[in-house]
XYZ file of C-alpha atoms in Angstrom:
548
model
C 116.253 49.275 60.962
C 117.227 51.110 57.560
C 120.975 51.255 57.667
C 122.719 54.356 55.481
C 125.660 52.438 54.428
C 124.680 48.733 52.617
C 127.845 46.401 51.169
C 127.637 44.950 47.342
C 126.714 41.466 48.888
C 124.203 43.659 51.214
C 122.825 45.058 47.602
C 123.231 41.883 45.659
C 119.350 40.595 44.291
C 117.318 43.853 45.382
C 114.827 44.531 42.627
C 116.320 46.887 40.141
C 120.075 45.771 40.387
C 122.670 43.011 39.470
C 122.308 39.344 41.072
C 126.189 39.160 41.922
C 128.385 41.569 43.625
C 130.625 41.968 40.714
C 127.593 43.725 38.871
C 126.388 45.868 41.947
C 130.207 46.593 41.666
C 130.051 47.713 37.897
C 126.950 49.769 38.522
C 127.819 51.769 41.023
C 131.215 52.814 39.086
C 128.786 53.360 35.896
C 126.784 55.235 37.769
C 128.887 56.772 40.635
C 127.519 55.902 43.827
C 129.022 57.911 47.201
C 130.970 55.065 48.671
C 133.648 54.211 51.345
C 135.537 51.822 52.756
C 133.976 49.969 55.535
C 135.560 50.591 58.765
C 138.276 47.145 59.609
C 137.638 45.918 56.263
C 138.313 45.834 53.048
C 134.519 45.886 51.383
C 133.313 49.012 49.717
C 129.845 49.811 51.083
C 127.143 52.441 49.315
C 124.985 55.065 50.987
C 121.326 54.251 50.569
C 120.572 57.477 48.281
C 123.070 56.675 45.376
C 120.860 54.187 45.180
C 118.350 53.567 42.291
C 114.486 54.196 43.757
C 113.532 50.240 43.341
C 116.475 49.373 45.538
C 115.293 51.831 48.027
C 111.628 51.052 48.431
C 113.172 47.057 48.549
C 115.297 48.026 51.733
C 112.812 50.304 53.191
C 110.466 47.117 52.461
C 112.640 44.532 54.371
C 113.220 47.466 57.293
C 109.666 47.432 57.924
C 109.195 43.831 57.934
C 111.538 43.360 60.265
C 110.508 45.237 63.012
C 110.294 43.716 66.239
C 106.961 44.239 68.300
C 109.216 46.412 71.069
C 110.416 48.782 68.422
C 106.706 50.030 68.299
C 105.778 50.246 72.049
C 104.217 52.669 73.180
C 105.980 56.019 74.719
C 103.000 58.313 76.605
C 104.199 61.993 76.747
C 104.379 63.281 80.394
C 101.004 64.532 81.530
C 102.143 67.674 82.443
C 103.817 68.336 78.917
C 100.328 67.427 77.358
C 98.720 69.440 79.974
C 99.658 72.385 78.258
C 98.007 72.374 75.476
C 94.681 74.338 74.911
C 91.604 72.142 74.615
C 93.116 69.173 75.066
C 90.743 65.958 77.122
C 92.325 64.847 80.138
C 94.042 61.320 79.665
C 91.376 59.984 82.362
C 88.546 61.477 80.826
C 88.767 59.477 77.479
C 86.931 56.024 77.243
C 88.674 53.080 76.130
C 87.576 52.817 72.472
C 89.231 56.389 72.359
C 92.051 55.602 74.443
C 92.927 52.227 72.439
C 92.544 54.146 68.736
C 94.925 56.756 70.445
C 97.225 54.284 71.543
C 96.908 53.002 67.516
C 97.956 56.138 65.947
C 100.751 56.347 68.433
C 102.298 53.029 67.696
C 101.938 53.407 64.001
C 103.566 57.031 63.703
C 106.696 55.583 65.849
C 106.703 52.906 63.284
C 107.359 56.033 60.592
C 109.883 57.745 63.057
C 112.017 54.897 62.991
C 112.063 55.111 58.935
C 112.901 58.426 59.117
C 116.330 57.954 60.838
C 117.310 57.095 57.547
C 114.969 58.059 54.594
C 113.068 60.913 53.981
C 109.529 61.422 56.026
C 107.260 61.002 52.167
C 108.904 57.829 51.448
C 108.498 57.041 54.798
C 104.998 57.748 54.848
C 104.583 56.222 51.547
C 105.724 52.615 52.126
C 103.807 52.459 55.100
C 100.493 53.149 53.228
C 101.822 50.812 50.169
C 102.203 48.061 53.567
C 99.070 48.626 55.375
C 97.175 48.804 51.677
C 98.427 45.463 51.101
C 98.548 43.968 54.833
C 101.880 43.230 54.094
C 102.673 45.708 57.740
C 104.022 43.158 60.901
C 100.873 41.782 61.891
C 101.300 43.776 64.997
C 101.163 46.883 63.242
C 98.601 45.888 61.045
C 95.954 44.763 63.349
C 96.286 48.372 64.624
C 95.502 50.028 61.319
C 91.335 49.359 61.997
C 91.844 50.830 65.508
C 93.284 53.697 64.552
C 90.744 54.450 61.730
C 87.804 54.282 64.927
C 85.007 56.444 64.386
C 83.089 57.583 66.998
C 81.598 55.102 69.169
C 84.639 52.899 68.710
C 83.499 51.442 65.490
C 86.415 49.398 63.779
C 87.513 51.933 60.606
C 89.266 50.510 57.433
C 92.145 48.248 56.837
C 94.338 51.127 55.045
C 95.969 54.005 55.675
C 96.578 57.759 53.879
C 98.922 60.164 53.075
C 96.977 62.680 54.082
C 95.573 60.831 57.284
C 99.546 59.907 58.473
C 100.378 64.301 58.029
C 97.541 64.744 60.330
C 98.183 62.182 63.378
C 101.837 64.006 63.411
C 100.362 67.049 63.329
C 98.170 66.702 66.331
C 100.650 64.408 68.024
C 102.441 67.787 67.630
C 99.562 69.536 69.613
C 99.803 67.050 72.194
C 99.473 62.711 72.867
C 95.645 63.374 73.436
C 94.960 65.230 70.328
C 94.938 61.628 68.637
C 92.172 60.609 70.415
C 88.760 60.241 68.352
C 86.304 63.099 69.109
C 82.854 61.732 70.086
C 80.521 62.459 68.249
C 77.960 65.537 69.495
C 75.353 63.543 71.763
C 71.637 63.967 69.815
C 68.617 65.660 71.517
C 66.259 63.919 73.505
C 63.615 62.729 71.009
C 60.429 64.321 71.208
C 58.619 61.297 71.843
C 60.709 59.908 74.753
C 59.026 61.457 77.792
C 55.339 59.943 76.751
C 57.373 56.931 76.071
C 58.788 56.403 79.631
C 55.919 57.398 81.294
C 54.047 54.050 79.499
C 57.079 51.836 80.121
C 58.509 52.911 83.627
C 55.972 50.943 85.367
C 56.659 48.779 87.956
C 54.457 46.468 86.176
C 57.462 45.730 84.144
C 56.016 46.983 80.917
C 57.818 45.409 77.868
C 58.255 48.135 74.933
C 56.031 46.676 72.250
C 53.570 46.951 75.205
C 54.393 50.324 75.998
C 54.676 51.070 72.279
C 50.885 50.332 71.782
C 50.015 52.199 75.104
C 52.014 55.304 73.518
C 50.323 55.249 70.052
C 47.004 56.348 71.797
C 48.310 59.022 73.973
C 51.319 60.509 71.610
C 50.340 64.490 70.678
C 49.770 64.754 66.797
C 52.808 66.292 65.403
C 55.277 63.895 66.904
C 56.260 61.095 65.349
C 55.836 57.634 66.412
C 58.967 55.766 67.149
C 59.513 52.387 65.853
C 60.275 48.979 68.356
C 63.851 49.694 67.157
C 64.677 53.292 68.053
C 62.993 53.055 71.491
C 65.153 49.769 71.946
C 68.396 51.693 71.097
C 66.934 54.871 73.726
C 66.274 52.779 76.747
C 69.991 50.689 75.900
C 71.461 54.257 76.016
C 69.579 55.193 79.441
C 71.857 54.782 82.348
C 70.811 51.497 84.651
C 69.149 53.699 87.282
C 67.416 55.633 85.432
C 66.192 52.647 83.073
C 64.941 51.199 86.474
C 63.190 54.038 87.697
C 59.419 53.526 88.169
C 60.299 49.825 87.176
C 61.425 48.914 90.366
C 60.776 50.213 94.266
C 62.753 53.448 95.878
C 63.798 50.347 97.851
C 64.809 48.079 95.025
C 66.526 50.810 92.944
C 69.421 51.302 96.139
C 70.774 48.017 94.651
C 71.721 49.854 91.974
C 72.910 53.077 93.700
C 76.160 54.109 94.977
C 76.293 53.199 99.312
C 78.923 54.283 101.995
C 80.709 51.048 103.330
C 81.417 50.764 106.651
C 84.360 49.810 108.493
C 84.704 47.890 111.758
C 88.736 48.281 111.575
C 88.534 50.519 114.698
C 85.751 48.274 116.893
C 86.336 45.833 119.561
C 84.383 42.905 120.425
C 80.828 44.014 121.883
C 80.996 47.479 120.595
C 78.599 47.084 118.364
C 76.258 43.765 117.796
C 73.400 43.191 115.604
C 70.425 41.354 115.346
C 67.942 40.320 112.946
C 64.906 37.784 112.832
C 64.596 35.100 110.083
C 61.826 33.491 109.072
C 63.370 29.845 108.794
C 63.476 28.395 105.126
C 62.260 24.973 105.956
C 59.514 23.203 107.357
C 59.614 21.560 111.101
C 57.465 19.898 113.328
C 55.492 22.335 115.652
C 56.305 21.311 119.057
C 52.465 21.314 120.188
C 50.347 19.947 117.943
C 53.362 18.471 115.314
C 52.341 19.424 112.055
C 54.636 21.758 109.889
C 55.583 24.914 110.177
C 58.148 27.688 109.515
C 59.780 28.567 113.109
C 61.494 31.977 113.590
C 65.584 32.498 114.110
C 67.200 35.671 115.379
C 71.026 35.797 115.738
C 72.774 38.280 117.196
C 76.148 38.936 115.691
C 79.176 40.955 116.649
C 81.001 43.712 114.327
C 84.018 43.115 115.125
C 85.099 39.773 114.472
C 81.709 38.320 112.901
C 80.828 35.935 115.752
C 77.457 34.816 116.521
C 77.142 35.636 120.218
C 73.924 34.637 120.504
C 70.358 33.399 119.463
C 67.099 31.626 119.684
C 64.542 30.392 117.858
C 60.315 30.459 118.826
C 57.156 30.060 117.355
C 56.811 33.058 115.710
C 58.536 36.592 115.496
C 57.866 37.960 119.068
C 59.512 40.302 121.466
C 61.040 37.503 123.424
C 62.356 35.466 121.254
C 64.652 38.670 120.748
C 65.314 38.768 124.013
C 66.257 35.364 124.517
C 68.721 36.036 121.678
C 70.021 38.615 123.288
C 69.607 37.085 126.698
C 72.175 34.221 125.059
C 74.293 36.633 123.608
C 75.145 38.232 127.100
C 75.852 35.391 128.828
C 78.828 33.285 129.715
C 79.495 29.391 131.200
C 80.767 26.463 130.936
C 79.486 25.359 127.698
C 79.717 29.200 125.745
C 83.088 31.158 126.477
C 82.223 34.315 124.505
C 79.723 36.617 125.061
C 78.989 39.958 127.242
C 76.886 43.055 127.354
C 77.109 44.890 123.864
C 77.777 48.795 123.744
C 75.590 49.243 121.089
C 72.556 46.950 119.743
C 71.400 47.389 116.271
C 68.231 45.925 115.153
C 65.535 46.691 111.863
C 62.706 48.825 113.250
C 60.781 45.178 113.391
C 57.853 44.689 116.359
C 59.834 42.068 118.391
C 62.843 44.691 118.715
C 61.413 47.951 119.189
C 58.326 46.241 121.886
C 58.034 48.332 125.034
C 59.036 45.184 127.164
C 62.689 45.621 125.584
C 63.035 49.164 123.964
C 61.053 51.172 126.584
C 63.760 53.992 128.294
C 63.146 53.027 131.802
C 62.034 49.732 131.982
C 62.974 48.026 128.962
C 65.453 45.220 129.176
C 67.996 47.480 126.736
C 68.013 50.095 129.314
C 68.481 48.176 132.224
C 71.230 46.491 130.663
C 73.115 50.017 130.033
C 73.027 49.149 125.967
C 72.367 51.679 123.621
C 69.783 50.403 121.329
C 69.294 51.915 117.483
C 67.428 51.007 114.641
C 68.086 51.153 110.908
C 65.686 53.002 108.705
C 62.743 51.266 107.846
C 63.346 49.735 103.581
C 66.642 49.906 103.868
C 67.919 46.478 104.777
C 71.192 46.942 102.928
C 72.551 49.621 105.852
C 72.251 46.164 107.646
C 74.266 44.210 105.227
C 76.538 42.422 107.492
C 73.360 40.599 109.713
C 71.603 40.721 106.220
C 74.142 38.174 104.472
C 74.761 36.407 107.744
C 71.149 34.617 107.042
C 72.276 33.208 104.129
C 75.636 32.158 104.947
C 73.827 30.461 108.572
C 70.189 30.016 108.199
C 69.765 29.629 104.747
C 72.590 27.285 104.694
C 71.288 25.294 107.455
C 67.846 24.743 106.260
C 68.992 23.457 102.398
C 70.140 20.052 104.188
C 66.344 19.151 105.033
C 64.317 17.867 102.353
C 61.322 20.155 103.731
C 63.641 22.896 102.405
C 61.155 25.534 100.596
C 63.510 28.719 100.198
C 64.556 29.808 97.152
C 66.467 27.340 94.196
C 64.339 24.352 95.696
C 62.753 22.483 92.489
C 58.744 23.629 93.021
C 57.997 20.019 91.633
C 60.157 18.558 94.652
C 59.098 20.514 96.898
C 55.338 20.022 96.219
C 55.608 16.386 95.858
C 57.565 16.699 99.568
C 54.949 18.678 101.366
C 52.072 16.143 99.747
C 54.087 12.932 101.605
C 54.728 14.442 104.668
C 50.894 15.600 104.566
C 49.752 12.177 103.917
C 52.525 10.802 106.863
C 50.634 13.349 109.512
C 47.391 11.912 108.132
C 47.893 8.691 108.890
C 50.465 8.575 111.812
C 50.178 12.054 113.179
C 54.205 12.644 112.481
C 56.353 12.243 109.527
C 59.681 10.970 109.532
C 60.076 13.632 106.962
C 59.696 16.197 109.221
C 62.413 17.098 111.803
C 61.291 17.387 115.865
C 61.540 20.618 117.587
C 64.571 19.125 119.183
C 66.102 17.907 116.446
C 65.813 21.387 114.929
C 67.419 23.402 117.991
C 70.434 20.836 117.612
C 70.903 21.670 114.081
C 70.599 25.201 114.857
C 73.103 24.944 117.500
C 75.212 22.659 114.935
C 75.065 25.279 112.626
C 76.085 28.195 114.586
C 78.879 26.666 115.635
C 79.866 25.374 112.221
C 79.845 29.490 111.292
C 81.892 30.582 113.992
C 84.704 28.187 113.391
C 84.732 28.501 109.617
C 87.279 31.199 107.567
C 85.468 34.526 107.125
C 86.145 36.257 103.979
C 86.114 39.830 105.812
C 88.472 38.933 109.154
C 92.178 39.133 108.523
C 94.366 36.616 107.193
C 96.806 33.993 108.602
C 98.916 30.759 107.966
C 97.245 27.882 108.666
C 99.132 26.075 110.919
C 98.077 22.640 110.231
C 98.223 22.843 106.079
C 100.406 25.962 105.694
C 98.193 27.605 103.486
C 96.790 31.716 103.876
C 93.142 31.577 104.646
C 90.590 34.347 106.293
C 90.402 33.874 109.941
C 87.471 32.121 111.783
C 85.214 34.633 114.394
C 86.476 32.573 117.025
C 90.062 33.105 116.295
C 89.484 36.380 116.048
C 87.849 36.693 118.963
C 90.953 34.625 120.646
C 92.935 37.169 119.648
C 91.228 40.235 121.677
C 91.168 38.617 124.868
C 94.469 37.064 124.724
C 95.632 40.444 124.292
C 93.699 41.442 127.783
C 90.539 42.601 126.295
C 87.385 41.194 128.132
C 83.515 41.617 128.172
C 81.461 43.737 130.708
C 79.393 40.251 131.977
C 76.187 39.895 134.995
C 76.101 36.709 137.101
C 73.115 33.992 135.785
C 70.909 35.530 138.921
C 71.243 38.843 137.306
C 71.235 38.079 134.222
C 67.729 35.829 134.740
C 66.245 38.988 137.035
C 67.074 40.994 133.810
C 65.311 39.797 131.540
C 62.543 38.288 133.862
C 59.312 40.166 132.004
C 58.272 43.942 133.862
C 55.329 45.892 133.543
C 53.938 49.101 135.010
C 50.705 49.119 137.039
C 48.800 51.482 139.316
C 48.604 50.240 143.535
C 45.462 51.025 145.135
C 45.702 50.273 149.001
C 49.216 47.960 149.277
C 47.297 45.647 146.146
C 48.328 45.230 142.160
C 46.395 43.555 139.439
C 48.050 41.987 136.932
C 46.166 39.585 133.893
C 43.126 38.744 136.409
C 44.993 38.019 139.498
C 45.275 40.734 142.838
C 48.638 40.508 144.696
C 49.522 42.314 148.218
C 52.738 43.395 149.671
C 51.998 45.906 152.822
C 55.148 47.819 151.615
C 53.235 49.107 148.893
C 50.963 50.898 151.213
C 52.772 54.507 151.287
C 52.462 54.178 147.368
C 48.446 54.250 147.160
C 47.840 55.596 143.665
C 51.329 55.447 142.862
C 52.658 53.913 139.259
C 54.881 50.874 139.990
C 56.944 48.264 138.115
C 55.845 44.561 138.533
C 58.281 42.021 137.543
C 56.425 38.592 136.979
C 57.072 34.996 135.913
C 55.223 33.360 132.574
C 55.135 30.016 133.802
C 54.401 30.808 137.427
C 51.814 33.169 138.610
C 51.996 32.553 142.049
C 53.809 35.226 142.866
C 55.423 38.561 141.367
């Protein structure tokens, strides 16, 4: 800080006076300085302008070199002072680079009103731009000179400061704190080539620009010039991401890069809403038949609430009942599985297993008889189904990268080639390949692994202390759903008769005279006589056709 009042010791050395005090002390009678006695002393102290101009410019030198990094922070106007003024941006409007050269300007002019507590605002001004000229500021201060003297864009200006430039940042701090921000520059026109440009390169054939670049040359109207690799570079860098991508990727694929509405499950309970998908399973397995390998299909049914996997099944391929079965599982309840129940809501993908007749059809389908309202997502858009979505990754996907028959993405194509040629030559010789897991020892891993998941910290299920290290960590799904039905919540449920009547298969046939035919076989109940000609339901057993 520049003081107004300095002692002959104080004074003793600056350039342009005496090296002892008794000199300083001759001077300033020579050369009558305004002085006084300092206050519970005895020493005679000088006001800073009796002073010659070198000793001036030496104090106002050590003032500025002694400035703490505090001194300088910066003081933002109130918005609503600011908010006054005409024209002015909005603070939230600006971008960084114009926000940071603001915050520059501000920090070096408060540097200049601390000066000017004691000397006038020129000199002020002055010794700054003698500082900054020869980087001789605090470095804080002087690694802020560059940033202040931003162009547009947020370029790094000069190392040195003006006159000129310093009257003008007070003059628009005047105006208002915004006014310091760099304008940006006016945004040029759309070139005129740019439109015949993105119509060779958006292609979802992932067109590089040199490509598209030679494509354009022979379609480009005369009179327009022809862009160089360069400028086209800098005009798809400036495009936003979705519109770079568009006609590069799928309506599908360009979502990823869209804006989405997140759902909440704060306000569910368990079984309110549950969700299912298939999963073709990344790894190979024995087929239980014939042995050789194959990919089976999973489905897992999972609930919104607390993330548990209620239920699920695996088969031969996707079909309608292995859904079921999933579901089937998911419902019920015994000794061995203590949560489950009917869901309120079932949420599949608009797949062929789901949406069969056998389980989606309004009278007889196994969703209706089970009172569960069944809806389906809209077909390509697999991320409204996030939460099943990334549930294959974190189960399935997980599950099948501890086999070595593991062909799902991030497997080594070398590895995996070189795997599928032993196993081959194993089932060539031997007819089985120790390689090659049974259909048993698959459903145990499945089971394994579903289990595994439901006991394991989920990142979106509240937190807790863990009792046994002490630490926070997510909750598991089974905790949480521990938590509903110790606080008296529990499941709509049917018995294991109902439950297998259910989902026991149903199909609707024509009876002519108290008979039904059903895959090549008649059957006769006299009942059915009053219903000649009549449409009726026929509930039947796959591995028993003796009777329906």
């Amino acid at each position: 800080m520049v003081q107004e009042w300095y002692s002959a010791s104080e004074l003793t050395g600056l350039h342009g006076l005496p090296g002892t005090e008794r000199g300083v002390q001759l001077r300033s009678k020579r050369e009558a300085w305004l002085s006084r006695k300092r206050q519970g002393s005895k020493a005679i102290e000088y006001h800073i302008d009796s002073l010659p101009k070198e000793a001036k410019a030496a104090l106002l030198d050590q003032a500025i070199a002694s400035l703490p990094e505090a001194t300088c922070a910066l003081v933002l106007k109130d918005k609503q002072e600011i908010a006054t003024a005409a024209d002015l941006p909005a603070p939230a409007s600006l971008a960084k680079w114009q926000r940071d050269t603001m915050d520059a300007r501000l920090q070096i002019l408060q540097l200049i009103d601390q000066l000017t507590q004691t000397v006038k605002l020129t000199t002020a001004i002055e010794r700054v731009v003698d500082h900054a000229k020869n980087g001789t500021l605090p470095e804080h201060i002087q690694a802020l000179v560059p940033v202040a003297n931003a162009r547009s864009g947020g370029t790094s200006g000069k190392q040195t400061l003006s006159r000129r430039t310093l009257f003008r940042w007070r003059e628009l701090r005047g105006i208002g704190t915004t006014a310091l921000a760099q304008a940006e520059a006016p945004k040029k026109p759309i070139p005129a080539w740019a439109p015949y440009f993105l119509k060779c390169w958006q292609k979802p054939q992932g067109v590089s620009i040199p490509a598209a670049l030679e494509e354009l040359a022979m379609i480009l109207p005369k009179g327009i010039d022809m862009p160089s690799p360069s400028q086209a570079d800098r005009f798809v860098r400036k495009m936003s991401a979705v519109d770079r991508e568009r006609g590069r990727r799928s309506p599908k694929e360009l979502k990823a890069l869209k804006p989405f509405r997140r759902r909440s499950t704060d306000e569910l309970q368990p079984l309110d809403v549950v969700l299912c998908d298939g999963h073709s399973f990344k790894a190979r397995v024995a087929h239980p038949i014939h042995q050789k390998p194959f990919h089976p299909e999973v489905c897992a049914v999972i609930d919104a609430c607390t993330r548990m996997v209620t239920g699920w099944s695996a088969g031969l391929a996707e079909s309608a009942e292995t859904v079921a079965d999933a579901l089937r599982h998911s419902i019920s309840i015994g000794p061995h599985k203590e949560f489950g129940g009917i869901p309120a809501i079932f949420y599949t993908d608009p797949g062929s297993g789901n949406i069969a007749k056998v389980n989606s059809d309004p009278v007889f389908g196994r969703y209706a008889r089970l009172g569960i309202t069944f809806k389906t997502g809209i077909v390509g858009n697999s991320q409204a189904r996030g939460l099943v979505e990334r549930l294959q990754s974190s189960l399935w996907v997980k599950a099948a990268k501890q086999l070595e028959t593991y062909t799902g993405h991030g497997m080594d194509p070398s590895a995996e080639h070189r795997n599928y040629r032993i196993l081959m030559k194993d089932i060539k010789a031997l007819g089985r390949s120790n390689m090659l897991p049974s259909w048993m020892q698959f459903l145990d891993m499945c089971r394994q692994a579903v289990d595994r998941y439901n006991n394991r910290p989920h990142s979106e299920l509240p937190k807790i202390q863990d009792p046994q290290t002490g630490r926070t960590r997510h909750m598991t799904p089974t905790e949480v759903w521990s938590v509903f039905a110790n606080n008296g919540w529990t499941p709509d449920t049917v018995t294991q008769q109902e439950l297998e009547d259910l989902f026991r298969p149903r199909i609707q046939v024509k009876t002519r005279r108290g008979e039904v035919r059903l895959f090549g076989n008649i059957y006769f109940n006299a009942n059915l006589q009053h219903h000649h000609g009549e449409q009726v339901f026929v509930e039947y057993e796959s591995q028993d056709g003796q009777y329906v």
